[in-house]
Amino acid sequence: MSNLQPVRGTHDLLSEGRKRHRHVEDVAMATSALYGFEEMATPIFEFTDVFARTLGDTSDIVTKEMYTFETKGGESITLRPEGTAGVARAFISNGLAQHAPIKAFYKGPMFRHERPQKGRQRQFHQIGVELIGVEGPQADIEVIALATHILASLGLSASVTLELNSLGDIESRAAFRSVLLDYFKVYESDLSDDSLGRLGKNPLRILDSKDEGDRKIIEGAPDFADHLNDASKAFIDAVQQGLSDLSIPYTRNVKLVRGLDYYCHTAFEFTTTSLGAQGTVLAGGRYDGLIKQMGGPSTPGVGWAAGIERLAMLSDVSLTKNRPISVVPVSSDLTRKAQTLVQDLRKTGLFIEFSFTGNMKKRLKRADKSNARAAVILGEDELKDGNVVLRDLDSGEQDIISLSDVAQTLTSKYG
Ligand code: ATP
Ligand code: MG
């Protein structure tokens, strides 16, 4: 093999790093359970259409970032770049409409071919939730409250800000689209190529451009808030009211749009200033048209996704490492005896490290290195009387205890 580096934009998650990810996942899943969300696991690849036809043909994901390949059977498959389309597909495939509302939590790897940098990878990981089948703003409030709760449980309340906007209903979007089109047409020659391409197809998308030249033009663009119809206004007002009732702080950012075509009404992001350019940690919104557009029954939905890497970088919880108990035979003749004891102790629920090789001194050194609390030392002489030595590695104190009492003594002292 010529190249043993991981593929660009991918990372191995080793001990401490994996623990941080796991912590984010565990907190998110446990908190979601308090709101009645159940884990749903969908495949990490889907037919390309699942994404291509739903995310919008002017989205960054579809135009540049998908990992798409043809299978040996000639089918076009795409590694999932995000979670919502797969959950919506699963909702339809499994006929879940009859069980609606569905509250789904998911976690796992996502794949996007973009330029790797801090907080931006080609394989990254998300946690996310979808609440499918509720039309009213209570659902939006519920998923935002859940996001706020998870971020708080991760100790991030002070590090993130919630920004909120309305993308209106279909009628409002059509009206705003033509107002935007008129505005951007004036700057046609100054827009970036990407934005120019979006002008005819989806001028709203231009508002999401990260190009600096575009940003200047966007500053003067009309506000969606001024073009919402009454129903859309009432919807976002109710969401804002609900957040205030729950004392969830937010700011209305009238320039916030989401990168995917299927969003309507509520759009929101939790952002931070501590991760440089990769400032969005959690983002979501309402997608009432998605399931129908995919060929399912007309069903509203709202949800969000958060990048685990970005959350793990922000949250500096100290993860305490469990301390083992080391079992040390003084000579290799006692290896088999020790191995049996090790296995018996583990069956009682104790964390036991077995010191495999080396002389007694080396083994004790290794026990220290693994931060063991205690060592159970098996010596010929003591064993003749049915005893072992138990050494507390913090205090250095040593006792002789009966082999038959080891499990109970360890459990009461260190369990
Ligand atoms: P960005 O503007 O940073 O590209 P996005 O709008 O493409 O984000 P979403 O599709 O909304 O991101 O995904 C939700 C969250 O997933 C993001 O807020 C971020 O935390 C995380 N995320 C998205 N893309 C990546 C990536 N390539 N690497 C790591 N995390 C990512
Ligand atoms: Mg992106």
PDB file of N, CA, C and O and ligand atoms in Angstrom, residues 60-61 65 112 114 120 210 310, ligand 2:
ATOM      1  N   ASP A  60     -25.474  24.249  -2.403  1.00  0.00           N
ATOM      2  CA  ASP A  60     -24.053  23.878  -2.427  1.00  0.00           C
ATOM      3  C   ASP A  60     -23.911  22.370  -2.389  1.00  0.00           C
ATOM      4  O   ASP A  60     -23.083  21.788  -3.086  1.00  0.00           O
ATOM      5  N   ILE A  61     -24.719  21.753  -1.552  1.00  0.00           N
ATOM      6  CA  ILE A  61     -24.587  20.303  -1.383  1.00  0.00           C
ATOM      7  C   ILE A  61     -24.769  19.593  -2.713  1.00  0.00           C
ATOM      8  O   ILE A  61     -23.932  18.795  -3.129  1.00  0.00           O
ATOM      9  N   GLU A  65     -21.062  19.176  -3.452  1.00  0.00           N
ATOM     10  CA  GLU A  65     -20.521  18.462  -2.292  1.00  0.00           C
ATOM     11  C   GLU A  65     -20.882  16.986  -2.169  1.00  0.00           C
ATOM     12  O   GLU A  65     -20.412  16.319  -1.274  1.00  0.00           O
ATOM     13  N   ARG A 112     -19.586  15.265   2.881  1.00  0.00           N
ATOM     14  CA  ARG A 112     -19.678  16.383   1.932  1.00  0.00           C
ATOM     15  C   ARG A 112     -18.290  16.682   1.397  1.00  0.00           C
ATOM     16  O   ARG A 112     -17.347  16.836   2.174  1.00  0.00           O
ATOM     17  N   GLU A 114     -16.149  19.090   0.559  1.00  0.00           N
ATOM     18  CA  GLU A 114     -15.854  20.516   0.629  1.00  0.00           C
ATOM     19  C   GLU A 114     -14.434  20.720   1.116  1.00  0.00           C
ATOM     20  O   GLU A 114     -13.755  19.756   1.459  1.00  0.00           O
ATOM     21  N   ARG A 120     -14.489  21.770   9.694  1.00  0.00           N
ATOM     22  CA  ARG A 120     -15.123  21.449   8.409  1.00  0.00           C
ATOM     23  C   ARG A 120     -14.419  20.238   7.817  1.00  0.00           C
ATOM     24  O   ARG A 120     -13.248  20.296   7.474  1.00  0.00           O
ATOM     25  N   LYS A 210     -21.551  33.290   0.749  1.00  0.00           N
ATOM     26  CA  LYS A 210     -20.470  33.684   1.649  1.00  0.00           C
ATOM     27  C   LYS A 210     -19.455  34.560   0.918  1.00  0.00           C
ATOM     28  O   LYS A 210     -18.480  35.012   1.515  1.00  0.00           O
ATOM     29  N   ARG A 310     -18.027  20.226  15.946  1.00  0.00           N
ATOM     30  CA  ARG A 310     -18.039  21.615  16.429  1.00  0.00           C
ATOM     31  C   ARG A 310     -18.500  21.680  17.885  1.00  0.00           C
ATOM     32  O   ARG A 310     -17.955  22.430  18.688  1.00  0.00           O
TER      33      ARG A 310
HETATM   34 MG    MG B   2     -22.061  23.889   4.109  1.00  0.00          MG
END
